[in-house]
CSV table of C-alpha atoms and ligand atoms in Angstrom, one decimal:
chain,number,residue,atom,x,y,z
A,125,MET,CA,-23.1,-7.4,-4.9
A,126,VAL,CA,-24.5,-5.6,-1.9
A,127,MET,CA,-23.2,-2.0,-1.4
A,128,VAL,CA,-23.3,-0.7,2.1
A,129,LYS,CA,-22.4,2.6,3.6
A,130,THR,CA,-23.1,2.1,7.3
A,131,ILE,CA,-21.6,-0.2,9.9
A,132,GLU,CA,-25.1,-1.5,10.8
A,133,ALA,CA,-25.8,-2.4,7.1
A,134,LEU,CA,-22.4,-4.1,6.8
A,135,GLN,CA,-23.1,-6.2,9.9
A,136,GLU,CA,-26.5,-7.2,8.4
A,137,ALA,CA,-25.0,-8.0,5.0
A,138,LYS,CA,-22.3,-10.1,6.6
A,139,LYS,CA,-24.9,-12.5,8.0
A,140,LEU,CA,-25.4,-13.9,4.5
A,141,LEU,CA,-21.7,-14.7,4.0
A,142,GLN,CA,-20.3,-18.2,4.3
A,143,GLY,CA,-16.9,-19.8,4.8
A,144,THR,CA,-13.7,-17.8,4.5
A,145,ILE,CA,-13.9,-14.1,4.1
A,146,GLY,CA,-11.4,-12.5,1.8
A,147,PHE,CA,-11.0,-8.7,2.4
A,148,VAL,CA,-9.3,-6.0,0.3
A,149,PRO,CA,-9.2,-2.6,1.8
A,150,THR,CA,-8.7,0.2,-0.7
A,151,MET,CA,-8.9,4.0,-1.0
A,152,GLY,CA,-10.7,3.6,-4.4
A,153,ALA,CA,-9.6,4.9,-7.8
A,154,LEU,CA,-9.1,1.2,-8.5
A,155,HIS,CA,-6.5,0.2,-11.0
A,156,GLN,CA,-5.0,-3.1,-12.3
A,157,GLY,CA,-3.0,-3.4,-9.0
A,158,HIS,CA,-6.1,-3.4,-6.9
A,159,LEU,CA,-7.8,-5.7,-9.4
A,160,SER,CA,-5.1,-8.3,-9.0
A,161,LEU,CA,-5.6,-8.2,-5.2
A,162,ILE,CA,-9.4,-8.4,-5.5
A,163,GLN,CA,-9.2,-11.3,-8.1
A,164,GLN,CA,-6.7,-13.2,-5.9
A,165,ALA,CA,-9.0,-12.7,-2.9
A,166,ARG,CA,-12.0,-13.9,-4.9
A,167,LYS,CA,-10.2,-17.0,-6.1
A,168,GLU,CA,-8.9,-17.9,-2.6
A,169,ASN,CA,-12.1,-17.3,-0.5
A,170,ASP,CA,-15.7,-18.3,-0.2
A,171,SER,CA,-16.8,-14.7,0.4
A,172,LEU,CA,-15.3,-11.3,-0.6
A,173,ILE,CA,-15.5,-7.9,1.0
A,174,VAL,CA,-13.9,-4.8,-0.6
A,175,SER,CA,-13.8,-1.4,1.2
A,176,ILE,CA,-13.4,2.0,-0.4
A,177,PHE,CA,-12.5,4.6,2.1
A,178,VAL,CA,-10.2,7.6,1.7
A,179,ASN,CA,-8.9,7.6,5.2
A,180,PRO,CA,-8.3,11.2,6.4
A,181,THR,CA,-6.2,10.2,9.4
A,182,GLN,CA,-3.3,8.8,7.3
A,183,PHE,CA,-2.9,12.0,5.3
A,184,LEU,CA,-0.6,14.7,6.8
A,185,GLU,CA,-1.3,18.4,6.8
A,186,GLY,CA,-0.7,19.7,3.3
A,187,GLU,CA,-0.9,16.3,1.6
A,188,ASP,CA,-3.3,15.4,-1.2
A,189,LEU,CA,-6.4,14.3,0.8
A,190,ASP,CA,-8.8,16.7,-1.0
A,191,ALA,CA,-7.3,16.1,-4.4
A,192,TYR,CA,-7.0,12.3,-3.9
A,193,PRO,CA,-8.5,10.7,-7.1
A,194,ARG,CA,-12.1,9.5,-6.5
A,195,LYS,CA,-13.9,7.4,-9.1
A,196,ASP,CA,-16.8,5.8,-7.1
A,197,GLU,CA,-19.0,5.1,-10.1
A,198,ALA,CA,-16.3,3.2,-12.0
A,199,ASP,CA,-15.1,1.5,-8.9
A,200,ILE,CA,-18.6,0.2,-8.1
A,201,LYS,CA,-18.9,-1.3,-11.6
A,202,ILE,CA,-15.5,-3.0,-11.4
A,203,CYS,CA,-16.3,-4.6,-8.0
A,204,GLU,CA,-19.6,-5.8,-9.4
A,205,LEU,CA,-17.9,-7.3,-12.4
A,206,ILE,CA,-15.3,-9.1,-10.4
A,207,GLY,CA,-17.9,-10.7,-8.1
A,208,VAL,CA,-17.4,-8.8,-4.9
A,209,ASP,CA,-20.1,-9.9,-2.3
A,210,ILE,CA,-20.0,-6.8,-0.2
A,211,LEU,CA,-18.7,-3.3,-1.1
A,212,PHE,CA,-18.2,-1.2,2.0
A,213,MET,CA,-18.0,2.5,1.4
A,214,PRO,CA,-18.3,4.2,4.8
A,215,THR,CA,-18.4,7.9,5.6
A,216,VAL,CA,-15.8,9.5,7.8
A,217,GLU,CA,-18.4,10.2,10.4
A,218,SER,CA,-19.3,6.6,10.7
A,219,MET,CA,-15.7,5.5,11.1
A,220,TYR,CA,-14.5,8.1,13.6
A,221,GLU,CA,-15.6,9.9,16.7
A,222,ALA,CA,-13.9,12.8,18.5
A,223,ASP,CA,-11.0,12.1,20.8
A,224,GLU,CA,-10.4,8.5,19.8
A,225,LEU,CA,-8.1,6.0,21.4
A,226,CYS,CA,-5.2,5.6,18.9
A,227,ILE,CA,-2.8,2.9,17.8
A,228,GLY,CA,0.7,4.1,17.3
A,229,ALA,CA,3.2,2.8,14.7
A,230,PRO,CA,6.2,1.2,16.4
A,231,ALA,CA,8.9,3.6,17.5
A,232,VAL,CA,11.7,2.2,15.2
A,233,ARG,CA,10.2,0.4,12.2
A,234,GLY,CA,7.3,2.9,12.0
A,235,TYR,CA,9.6,6.0,11.9
A,236,VAL,CA,12.1,5.2,9.2
A,237,LEU,CA,11.8,5.8,5.5
A,238,GLU,CA,8.0,6.5,4.8
A,239,GLY,CA,7.5,6.9,8.5
A,240,GLU,CA,10.3,9.5,8.7
A,241,LYS,CA,9.2,11.4,5.6
A,242,ARG,CA,5.5,11.2,6.6
A,243,PRO,CA,5.4,11.2,10.4
A,244,GLY,CA,2.0,10.2,11.7
A,245,HIS,CA,1.0,8.5,8.4
A,246,PHE,CA,1.4,5.0,9.7
A,247,ASP,CA,-0.5,5.8,13.0
A,248,GLY,CA,-3.5,6.7,10.9
A,249,MET,CA,-3.1,3.8,8.5
A,250,LEU,CA,-2.9,1.3,11.3
A,251,GLN,CA,-5.9,2.9,13.1
A,252,VAL,CA,-8.1,2.5,10.0
A,253,VAL,CA,-6.8,-1.0,9.1
A,254,MET,CA,-7.5,-2.2,12.7
A,255,LYS,CA,-11.1,-0.9,12.4
A,256,LEU,CA,-11.6,-2.4,8.9
A,257,LEU,CA,-10.2,-5.8,9.8
A,258,ASN,CA,-12.5,-5.9,12.8
A,259,LEU,CA,-15.5,-4.7,10.9
A,260,SER,CA,-15.0,-7.0,7.9
A,261,GLY,CA,-14.4,-10.1,10.1
A,262,ALA,CA,-11.9,-11.1,7.4
A,263,THR,CA,-10.2,-14.4,7.6
A,264,HIS,CA,-7.7,-13.4,4.9
A,265,ALA,CA,-6.8,-9.7,4.1
A,266,TYR,CA,-4.8,-8.8,1.0
A,267,PHE,CA,-2.2,-6.1,0.8
A,268,GLY,CA,0.3,-5.1,-2.0
A,269,LYS,CA,4.0,-5.4,-1.6
A,270,LYS,CA,4.4,-2.0,-3.2
A,271,ASP,CA,3.6,-0.4,0.2
A,272,ALA,CA,6.3,-2.7,1.8
A,273,GLN,CA,6.5,-0.8,5.1
A,274,GLN,CA,2.7,-0.6,5.4
A,275,LEU,CA,2.5,-4.4,4.8
A,276,ALA,CA,5.3,-5.0,7.4
A,277,LEU,CA,3.5,-2.8,10.0
A,278,ILE,CA,0.1,-4.4,9.5
A,279,THR,CA,1.7,-7.8,9.8
A,280,GLN,CA,3.2,-6.7,13.1
A,281,MET,CA,0.0,-5.2,14.3
A,282,VAL,CA,-1.8,-8.5,13.7
A,283,LYS,CA,0.9,-10.3,15.6
A,284,ASN,CA,1.1,-7.8,18.5
A,285,TYR,CA,-2.7,-7.5,19.0
A,286,PHE,CA,-3.3,-11.3,18.4
A,287,LEU,CA,-5.8,-10.5,15.6
A,288,ASP,CA,-7.3,-13.6,14.0
A,289,VAL,CA,-6.6,-12.9,10.3
A,290,ASN,CA,-4.1,-14.0,7.8
A,291,ILE,CA,-2.3,-11.2,6.0
A,292,ILE,CA,-1.6,-12.1,2.4
A,293,PRO,CA,1.2,-10.2,0.7
A,294,CYS,CA,0.6,-9.7,-3.1
A,295,GLU,CA,3.1,-8.9,-5.9
A,296,ILE,CA,3.6,-5.4,-7.3
A,297,VAL,CA,1.7,-4.9,-10.6
A,298,ARG,CA,3.5,-2.8,-13.2
A,299,ASP,CA,2.5,-1.4,-16.6
A,300,GLU,CA,4.1,-2.7,-19.8
A,301,LYS,CA,7.1,-0.4,-19.3
A,302,GLY,CA,7.7,-1.2,-15.7
A,303,LEU,CA,6.0,1.6,-13.8
A,304,ALA,CA,4.5,0.3,-10.6
A,305,LEU,CA,0.7,1.0,-10.7
A,306,SER,CA,-0.6,3.6,-8.2
A,307,SER,CA,-3.7,5.7,-8.0
A,308,ARG,CA,-1.4,8.7,-8.0
A,309,ASN,CA,0.0,7.9,-11.5
A,310,VAL,CA,-3.0,9.8,-12.9
A,311,TYR,CA,-1.2,13.0,-11.9
A,312,LEU,CA,1.7,12.3,-14.2
A,313,ARG,CA,1.7,14.7,-17.2
A,314,GLY,CA,3.7,15.0,-20.4
A,315,ASP,CA,7.2,13.6,-20.1
A,316,GLU,CA,6.7,12.8,-16.4
A,317,LYS,CA,5.3,9.3,-17.2
A,318,GLU,CA,8.6,8.5,-19.1
A,319,ARG,CA,10.7,10.0,-16.3
A,320,ALA,CA,8.8,8.1,-13.6
A,321,LEU,CA,10.2,5.0,-15.1
A,322,CYS,CA,13.5,5.9,-13.5
A,323,LEU,CA,12.2,4.4,-10.2
A,324,SER,CA,11.8,0.9,-11.6
A,325,SER,CA,14.9,1.4,-13.8
A,326,ALA,CA,17.0,2.1,-10.7
A,327,LEU,CA,15.7,-1.1,-9.1
A,328,LYS,CA,16.5,-3.0,-12.3
A,329,ARG,CA,20.0,-1.6,-12.3
A,330,ALA,CA,20.5,-2.7,-8.7
A,331,THR,CA,19.2,-6.2,-9.4
A,332,LYS,CA,21.6,-6.6,-12.3
A,333,LEU,CA,24.5,-5.5,-10.1
A,334,VAL,CA,23.5,-7.9,-7.3
A,335,ILE,CA,23.2,-10.7,-9.9
A,336,SER,CA,26.7,-9.8,-11.0
A,337,GLY,CA,27.9,-10.2,-7.4
A,338,GLU,CA,27.9,-6.5,-6.1
A,339,LEU,CA,26.4,-6.7,-2.6
A,340,ASP,CA,27.8,-3.5,-1.1
A,341,VAL,CA,24.9,-1.3,-0.1
A,342,GLU,CA,26.6,2.1,-0.5
A,343,LYS,CA,27.9,1.2,-4.0
A,344,LEU,CA,24.4,0.0,-5.1
A,345,LYS,CA,22.8,3.1,-3.8
A,346,LYS,CA,25.2,5.3,-5.7
A,347,GLU,CA,24.5,3.5,-8.9
A,348,MET,CA,20.7,3.8,-8.3
A,349,LEU,CA,21.0,7.5,-7.6
A,350,GLU,CA,22.5,8.0,-11.0
A,351,VAL,CA,19.5,6.4,-12.7
A,352,LEU,CA,17.2,8.4,-10.4
A,353,SER,CA,18.6,11.8,-11.7
A,354,GLU,CA,15.5,11.7,-14.1
A,355,ALA,CA,13.3,12.4,-11.0
A,356,ASP,CA,12.6,15.9,-9.8
A,357,ARG,CA,13.6,15.0,-6.3
A,358,VAL,CA,14.7,11.8,-4.7
A,359,GLU,CA,13.4,11.4,-1.1
A,360,TYR,CA,15.3,8.2,-0.3
A,361,VAL,CA,17.0,5.2,-1.7
A,362,ALA,CA,17.3,2.5,1.0
A,363,ILE,CA,18.5,-1.1,1.1
A,364,VAL,CA,17.3,-2.7,4.3
A,365,SER,CA,16.5,-6.1,5.7
A,366,ARG,CA,13.0,-7.4,5.5
A,367,ASP,CA,12.4,-6.1,9.0
A,368,PHE,CA,13.6,-2.7,7.9
A,369,LYS,CA,17.0,-2.7,9.7
A,370,ALA,CA,20.0,-1.1,7.9
A,371,LEU,CA,22.3,-3.4,6.0
A,372,LYS,CA,25.9,-3.0,4.9
A,373,LYS,CA,25.7,-5.9,2.4
A,374,VAL,CA,22.7,-7.2,0.5
A,375,GLU,CA,21.5,-10.5,2.1
A,376,ILE,CA,19.8,-12.6,-0.6
A,377,GLY,CA,16.4,-13.6,0.5
A,378,ASN,CA,16.3,-11.0,3.3
A,379,THR,CA,16.5,-7.6,1.6
A,380,ILE,CA,14.2,-4.9,0.3
A,381,ILE,CA,15.5,-2.1,-1.9
A,382,LEU,CA,13.1,0.9,-1.7
A,383,VAL,CA,12.9,4.2,-3.4
A,384,ALA,CA,10.7,7.3,-3.0
A,385,ALA,CA,10.9,10.2,-5.5
A,386,TRP,CA,8.9,13.1,-6.8
A,387,VAL,CA,8.2,13.3,-10.5
A,388,GLY,CA,6.0,16.3,-11.3
A,389,LYS,CA,3.1,16.4,-8.9
A,390,PRO,CA,3.1,12.9,-7.4
A,391,ARG,CA,5.4,11.4,-4.9
A,392,LEU,CA,6.1,7.9,-6.1
A,393,ILE,CA,7.4,4.8,-4.3
A,394,ASP,CA,8.6,1.5,-5.6
A,395,ASN,CA,10.6,-1.4,-4.2
A,396,LEU,CA,12.1,-4.8,-4.9
A,397,TRP,CA,12.4,-7.8,-2.7
A,398,ILE,CA,15.6,-9.8,-3.1
B,27,LIG,O1,-2.9,1.1,0.9
B,27,LIG,C1,-4.0,1.7,1.0
B,27,LIG,O2,-4.7,2.0,0.0
B,27,LIG,C2,-4.4,2.3,2.4
B,27,LIG,O3,-3.3,2.6,3.1
B,27,LIG,C3,-5.3,1.3,3.1
B,27,LIG,C4,-4.6,0.0,3.5
B,27,LIG,C5,-6.5,1.0,2.3
B,27,LIG,C6,-5.7,2.0,4.5
B,27,LIG,O4,-6.4,3.1,4.3
């Protein structure tokens, strides 16, 4: 594995790559969820690039940028073991200059749910993903379905800007009890890990009801909110179409159920595609 920190070194290292290039962008603190993306990308491509970059432009004022978990040493070992060809770990200075041209999240899809609660987050996320896709020269880029809205917006950016890359959506990875894996789970203390299970339990409750024939969105949301009473604060429960439009009835094959809630220190998100 070659580890590079500058854009020049990345361009040099890329000259040795052949065939399809799989790319997994991350913010580090790698967990089993990242590993499954990296392993899938390894299996499906001739070459593999992973980036670790805690992107400041996607954190809002007062969010956990400084406290965001960083585990560079362990992450480097993991990437080596999985067989990553190039690990790109740029500095903020090498990625950004002052007064940059920016890409904006779309006015509707980019400003509901996560976009409404974290205004500006998706602008910063799209800005860095555009840079990373261009720098990596990826033919296939892998993103988890856990960040469902992020995945939808990246897919839209690739379409709208005619980028020559295939976006590969990857399944959510959960622990043995059902908690969706996230770098922020390390903040969960004491009983919070148990209480955090209410997010996946609420999604399971909705699934059971849908299977039994209940398709009414308001009724499903009410049932989910009961399960979510274990959380400290629920930010939203939403049942929307796969292109993030409001639904009155669940449409099988075209629906995402999403939840965001605070449990202790971390704000957690989870979702289910039905
Ligand atoms: O999902 C993430 O970890 C980040 O949003 C991403 C895609 C690496 C961009 O910084």
